[in-house]
mmCIF file of C-alpha atoms in Angstrom:
data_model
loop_
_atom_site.group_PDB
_atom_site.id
_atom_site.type_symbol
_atom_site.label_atom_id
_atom_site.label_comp_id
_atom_site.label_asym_id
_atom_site.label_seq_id
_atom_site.Cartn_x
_atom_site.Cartn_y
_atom_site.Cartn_z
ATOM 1 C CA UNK A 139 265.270 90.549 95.867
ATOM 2 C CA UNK A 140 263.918 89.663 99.719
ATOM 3 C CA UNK A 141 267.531 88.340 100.111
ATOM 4 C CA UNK A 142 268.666 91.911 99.711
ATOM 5 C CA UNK A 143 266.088 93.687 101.726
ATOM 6 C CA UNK A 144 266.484 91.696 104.424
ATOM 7 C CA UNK A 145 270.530 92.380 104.459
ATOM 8 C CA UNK A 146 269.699 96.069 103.814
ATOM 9 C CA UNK A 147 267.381 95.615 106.840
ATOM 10 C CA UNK A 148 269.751 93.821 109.124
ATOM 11 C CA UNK A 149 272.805 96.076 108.309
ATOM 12 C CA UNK A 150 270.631 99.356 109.309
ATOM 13 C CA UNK A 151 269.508 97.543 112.515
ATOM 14 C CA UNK A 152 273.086 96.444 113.594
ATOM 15 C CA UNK A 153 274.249 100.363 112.560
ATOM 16 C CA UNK A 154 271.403 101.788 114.519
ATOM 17 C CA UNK A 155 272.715 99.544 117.544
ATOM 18 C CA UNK A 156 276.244 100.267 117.665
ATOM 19 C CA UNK A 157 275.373 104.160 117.255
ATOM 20 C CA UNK A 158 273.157 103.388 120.205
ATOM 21 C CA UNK A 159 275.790 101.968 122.166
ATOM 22 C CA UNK A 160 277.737 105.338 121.850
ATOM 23 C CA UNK A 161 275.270 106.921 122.635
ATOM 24 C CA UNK A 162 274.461 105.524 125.896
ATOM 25 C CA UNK A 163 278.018 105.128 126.942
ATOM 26 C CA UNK A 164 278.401 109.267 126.388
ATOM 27 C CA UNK A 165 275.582 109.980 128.087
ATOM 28 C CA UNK A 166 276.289 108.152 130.969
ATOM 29 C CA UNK A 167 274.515 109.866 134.416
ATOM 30 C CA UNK A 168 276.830 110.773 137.364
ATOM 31 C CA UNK A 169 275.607 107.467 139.290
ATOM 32 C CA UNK A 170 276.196 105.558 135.697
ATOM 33 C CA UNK A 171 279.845 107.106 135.813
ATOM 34 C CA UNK A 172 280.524 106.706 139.233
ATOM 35 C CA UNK A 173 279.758 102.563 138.596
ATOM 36 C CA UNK A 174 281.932 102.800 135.566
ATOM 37 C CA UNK A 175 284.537 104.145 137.329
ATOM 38 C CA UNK A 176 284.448 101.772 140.476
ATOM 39 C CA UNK A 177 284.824 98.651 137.857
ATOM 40 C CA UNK A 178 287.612 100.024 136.037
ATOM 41 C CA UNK A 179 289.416 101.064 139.680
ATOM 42 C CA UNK A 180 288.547 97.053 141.430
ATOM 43 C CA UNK A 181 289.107 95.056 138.171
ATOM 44 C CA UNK A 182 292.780 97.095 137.531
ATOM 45 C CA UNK A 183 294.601 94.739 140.269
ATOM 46 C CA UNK A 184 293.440 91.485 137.889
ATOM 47 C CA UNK A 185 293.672 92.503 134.405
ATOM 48 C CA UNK A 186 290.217 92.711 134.167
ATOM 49 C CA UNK A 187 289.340 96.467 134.407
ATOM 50 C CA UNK A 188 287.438 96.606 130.699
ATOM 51 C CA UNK A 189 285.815 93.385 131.341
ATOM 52 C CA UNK A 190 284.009 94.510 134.618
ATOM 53 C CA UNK A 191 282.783 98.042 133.243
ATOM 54 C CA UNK A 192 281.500 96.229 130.348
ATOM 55 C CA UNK A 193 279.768 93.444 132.260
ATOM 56 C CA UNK A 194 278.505 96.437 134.498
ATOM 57 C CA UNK A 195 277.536 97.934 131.329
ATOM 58 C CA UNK A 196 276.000 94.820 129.988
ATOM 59 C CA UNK A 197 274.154 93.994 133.032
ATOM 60 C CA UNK A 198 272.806 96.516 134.697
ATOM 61 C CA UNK A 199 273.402 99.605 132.549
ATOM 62 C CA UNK A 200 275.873 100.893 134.932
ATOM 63 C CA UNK A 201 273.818 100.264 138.187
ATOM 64 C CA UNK A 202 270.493 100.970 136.740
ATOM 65 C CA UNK A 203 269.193 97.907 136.609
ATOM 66 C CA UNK A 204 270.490 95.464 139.526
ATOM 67 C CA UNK A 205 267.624 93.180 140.439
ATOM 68 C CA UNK A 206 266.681 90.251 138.047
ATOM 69 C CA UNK A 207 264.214 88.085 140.010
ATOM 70 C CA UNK A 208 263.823 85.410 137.331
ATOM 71 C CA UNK A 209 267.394 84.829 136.755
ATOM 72 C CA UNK A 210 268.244 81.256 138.322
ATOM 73 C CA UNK A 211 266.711 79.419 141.187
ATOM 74 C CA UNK A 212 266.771 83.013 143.333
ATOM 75 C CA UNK A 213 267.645 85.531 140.854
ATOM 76 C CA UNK A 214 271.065 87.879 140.193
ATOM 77 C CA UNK A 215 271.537 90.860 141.797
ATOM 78 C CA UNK A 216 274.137 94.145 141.533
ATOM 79 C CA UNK A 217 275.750 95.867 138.994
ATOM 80 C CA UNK A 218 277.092 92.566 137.791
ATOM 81 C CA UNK A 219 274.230 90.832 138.389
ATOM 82 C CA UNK A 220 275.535 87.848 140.158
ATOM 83 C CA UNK A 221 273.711 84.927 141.230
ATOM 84 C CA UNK A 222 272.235 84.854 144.529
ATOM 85 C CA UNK A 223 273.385 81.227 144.419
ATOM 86 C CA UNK A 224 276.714 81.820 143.184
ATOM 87 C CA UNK A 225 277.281 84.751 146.238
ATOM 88 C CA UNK A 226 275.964 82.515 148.644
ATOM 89 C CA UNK A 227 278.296 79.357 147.433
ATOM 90 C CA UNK A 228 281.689 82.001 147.617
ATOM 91 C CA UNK A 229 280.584 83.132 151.432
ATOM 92 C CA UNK A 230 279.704 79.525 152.689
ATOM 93 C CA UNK A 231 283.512 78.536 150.581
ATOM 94 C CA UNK A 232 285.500 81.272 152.305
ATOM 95 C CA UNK A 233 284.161 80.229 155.923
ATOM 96 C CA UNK A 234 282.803 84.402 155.755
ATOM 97 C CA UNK A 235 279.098 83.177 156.543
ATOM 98 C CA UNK A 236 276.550 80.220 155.525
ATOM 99 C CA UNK A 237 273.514 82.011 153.891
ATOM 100 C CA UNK A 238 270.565 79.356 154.005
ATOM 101 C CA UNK A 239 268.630 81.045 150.789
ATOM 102 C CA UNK A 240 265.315 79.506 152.144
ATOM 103 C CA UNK A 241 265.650 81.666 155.219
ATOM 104 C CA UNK A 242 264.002 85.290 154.038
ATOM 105 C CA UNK A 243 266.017 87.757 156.249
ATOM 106 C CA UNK A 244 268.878 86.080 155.554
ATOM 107 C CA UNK A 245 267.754 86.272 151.610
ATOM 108 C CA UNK A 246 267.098 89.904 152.133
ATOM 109 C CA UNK A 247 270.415 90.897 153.517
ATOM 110 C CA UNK A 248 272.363 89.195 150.916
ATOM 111 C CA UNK A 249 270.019 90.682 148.102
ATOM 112 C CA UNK A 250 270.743 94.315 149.993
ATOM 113 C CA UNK A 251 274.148 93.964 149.928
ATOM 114 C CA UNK A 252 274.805 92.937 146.333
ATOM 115 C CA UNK A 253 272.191 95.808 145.322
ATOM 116 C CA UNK A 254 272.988 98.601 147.526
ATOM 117 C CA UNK A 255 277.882 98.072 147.848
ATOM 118 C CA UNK A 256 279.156 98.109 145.024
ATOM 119 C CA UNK A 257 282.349 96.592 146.261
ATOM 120 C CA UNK A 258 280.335 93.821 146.643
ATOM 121 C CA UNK A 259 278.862 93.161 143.444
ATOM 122 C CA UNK A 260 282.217 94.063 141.728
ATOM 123 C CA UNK A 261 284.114 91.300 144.527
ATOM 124 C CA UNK A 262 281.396 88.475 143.675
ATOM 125 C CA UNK A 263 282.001 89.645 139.538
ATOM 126 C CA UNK A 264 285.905 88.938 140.021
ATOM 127 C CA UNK A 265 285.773 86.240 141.995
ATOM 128 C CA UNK A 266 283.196 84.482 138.999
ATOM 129 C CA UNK A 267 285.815 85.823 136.365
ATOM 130 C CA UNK A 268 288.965 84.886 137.533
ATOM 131 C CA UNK A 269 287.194 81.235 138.711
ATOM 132 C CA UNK A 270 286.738 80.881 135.283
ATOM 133 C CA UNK A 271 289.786 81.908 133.849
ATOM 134 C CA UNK A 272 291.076 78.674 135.971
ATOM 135 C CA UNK A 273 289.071 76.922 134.595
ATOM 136 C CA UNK A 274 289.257 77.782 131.011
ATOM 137 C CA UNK A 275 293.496 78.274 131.477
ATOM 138 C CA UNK A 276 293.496 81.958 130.611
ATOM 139 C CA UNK A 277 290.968 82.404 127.962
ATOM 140 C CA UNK A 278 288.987 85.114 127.203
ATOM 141 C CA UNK A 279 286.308 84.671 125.205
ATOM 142 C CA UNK A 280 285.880 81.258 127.212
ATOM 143 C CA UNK A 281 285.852 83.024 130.660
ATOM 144 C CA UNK A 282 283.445 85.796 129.365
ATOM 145 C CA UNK A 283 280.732 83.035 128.250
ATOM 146 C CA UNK A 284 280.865 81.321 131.566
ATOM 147 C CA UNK A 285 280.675 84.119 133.476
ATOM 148 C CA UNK A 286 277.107 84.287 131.652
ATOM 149 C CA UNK A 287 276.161 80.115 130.946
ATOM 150 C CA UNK A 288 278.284 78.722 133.125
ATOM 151 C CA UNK A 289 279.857 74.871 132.817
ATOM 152 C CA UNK A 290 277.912 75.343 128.978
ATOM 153 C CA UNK A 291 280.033 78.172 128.223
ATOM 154 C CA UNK A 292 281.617 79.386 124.598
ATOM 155 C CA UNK A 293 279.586 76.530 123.241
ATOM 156 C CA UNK A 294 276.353 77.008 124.287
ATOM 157 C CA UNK A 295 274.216 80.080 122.010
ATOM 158 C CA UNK A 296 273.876 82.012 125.285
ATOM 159 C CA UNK A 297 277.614 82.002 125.925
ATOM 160 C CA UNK A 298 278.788 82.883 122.511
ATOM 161 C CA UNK A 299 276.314 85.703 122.127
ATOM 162 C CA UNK A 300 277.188 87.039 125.490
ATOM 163 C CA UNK A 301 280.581 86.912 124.892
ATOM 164 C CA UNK A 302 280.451 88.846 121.680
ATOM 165 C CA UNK A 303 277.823 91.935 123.194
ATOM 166 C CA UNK A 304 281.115 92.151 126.311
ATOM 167 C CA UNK A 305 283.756 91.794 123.305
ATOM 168 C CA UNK A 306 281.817 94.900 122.074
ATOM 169 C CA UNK A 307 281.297 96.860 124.824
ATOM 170 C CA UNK A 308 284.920 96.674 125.463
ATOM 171 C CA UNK A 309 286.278 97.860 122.595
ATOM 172 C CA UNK A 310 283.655 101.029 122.946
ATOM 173 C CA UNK A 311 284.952 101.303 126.247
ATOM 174 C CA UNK A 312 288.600 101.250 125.098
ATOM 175 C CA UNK A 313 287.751 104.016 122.244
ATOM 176 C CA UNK A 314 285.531 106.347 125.415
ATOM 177 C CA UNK A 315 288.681 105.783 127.533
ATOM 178 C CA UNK A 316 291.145 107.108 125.053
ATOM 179 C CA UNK A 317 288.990 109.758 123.726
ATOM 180 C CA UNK A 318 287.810 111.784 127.143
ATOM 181 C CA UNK A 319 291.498 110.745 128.474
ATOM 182 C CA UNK A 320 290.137 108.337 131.669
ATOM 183 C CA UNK A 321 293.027 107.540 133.942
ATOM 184 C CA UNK A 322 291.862 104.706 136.658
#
């Protein structure tokens, strides 16, 4: 009998979520749209349009949350909440600037700039993706994990679940698209 009330439990719980992603994806504020938007437009040119919204989505609720101070070493910042680590490796790696993340100002700016552009946050977030589409020769689900748990990946808990909540958010994306007729 507690077999079945706990399915009966779980299955209203896993409804109530899905109806609640809906539900925030068509209520989404101007500023939520506008972020939406922007990540469908910058991931278009790398096949990775639905992935971006929905890691924008996933992150940072569309821009509403883009500062996570105990995430890493320094924390993640932006939409996409990327590493400050991970930013700071891609500038020093391009010969663009070397950010010394013990140095505060320096800190400061690069935290402003993934919070405040969202061409930034959305550059760092493809940059991360299509590194690890390299890596993992073109897979998906693979890519989408590492973005999240890095070297650990699809086979680490934290990697698999994240990849199935983007999977998720990017099919609801695909049906919102379709149904309020979104050209990007």
């Amino acid at each position: 009998m507690l077999k079945y009330i706990l399915t009966a439990i779980l299955f209203v719980s896993v409804s109530f979520a899905k109806a609640s992603y809906k539900e925030e994806l068509n209520n989404l504020t101007p500023d939520q749209m506008a972020v939406f938007m922007h990540s469908l437009s910058e991931g278009k040119n790398d096949d990775l349009s639905l992935t971006l919204a929905a890691i924008a989505w996933k992150e940072s609720h569309f821009g509403n949350n883009k500062v996570n101070k105990t995430d890493g070493r320094h924390g993640s910042y932006g939409t996409h909440q990327i590493l400050l680590t991970t930013a700071a490796s891609y500038l020093k790696k391009n010969k663009i600037v070397n950010v010394n993340l013990k140095n505060k100002k320096q800190k400061e700016v690069l935290i402003k700039f993934l919070t405040e552009k969202e061409e930034i946050s959305s550059y760092f977030a493809l940059e991360e993706l299509k590194y690890w589409s390299g890596r993992h020769k073109g897979d998906w689900k693979k890519m989408v994990a590492s973005y999240n748990a890095g070297n650990k990946g699809i086979n680490s808990e934290a990697g698999e679940k994240y990849y199935k909540d983007v999977a998720y958010r990017v099919k609801l994306i695909k049906e919102y698209i379709a149904s309020n007729n979104i050209v990007y």
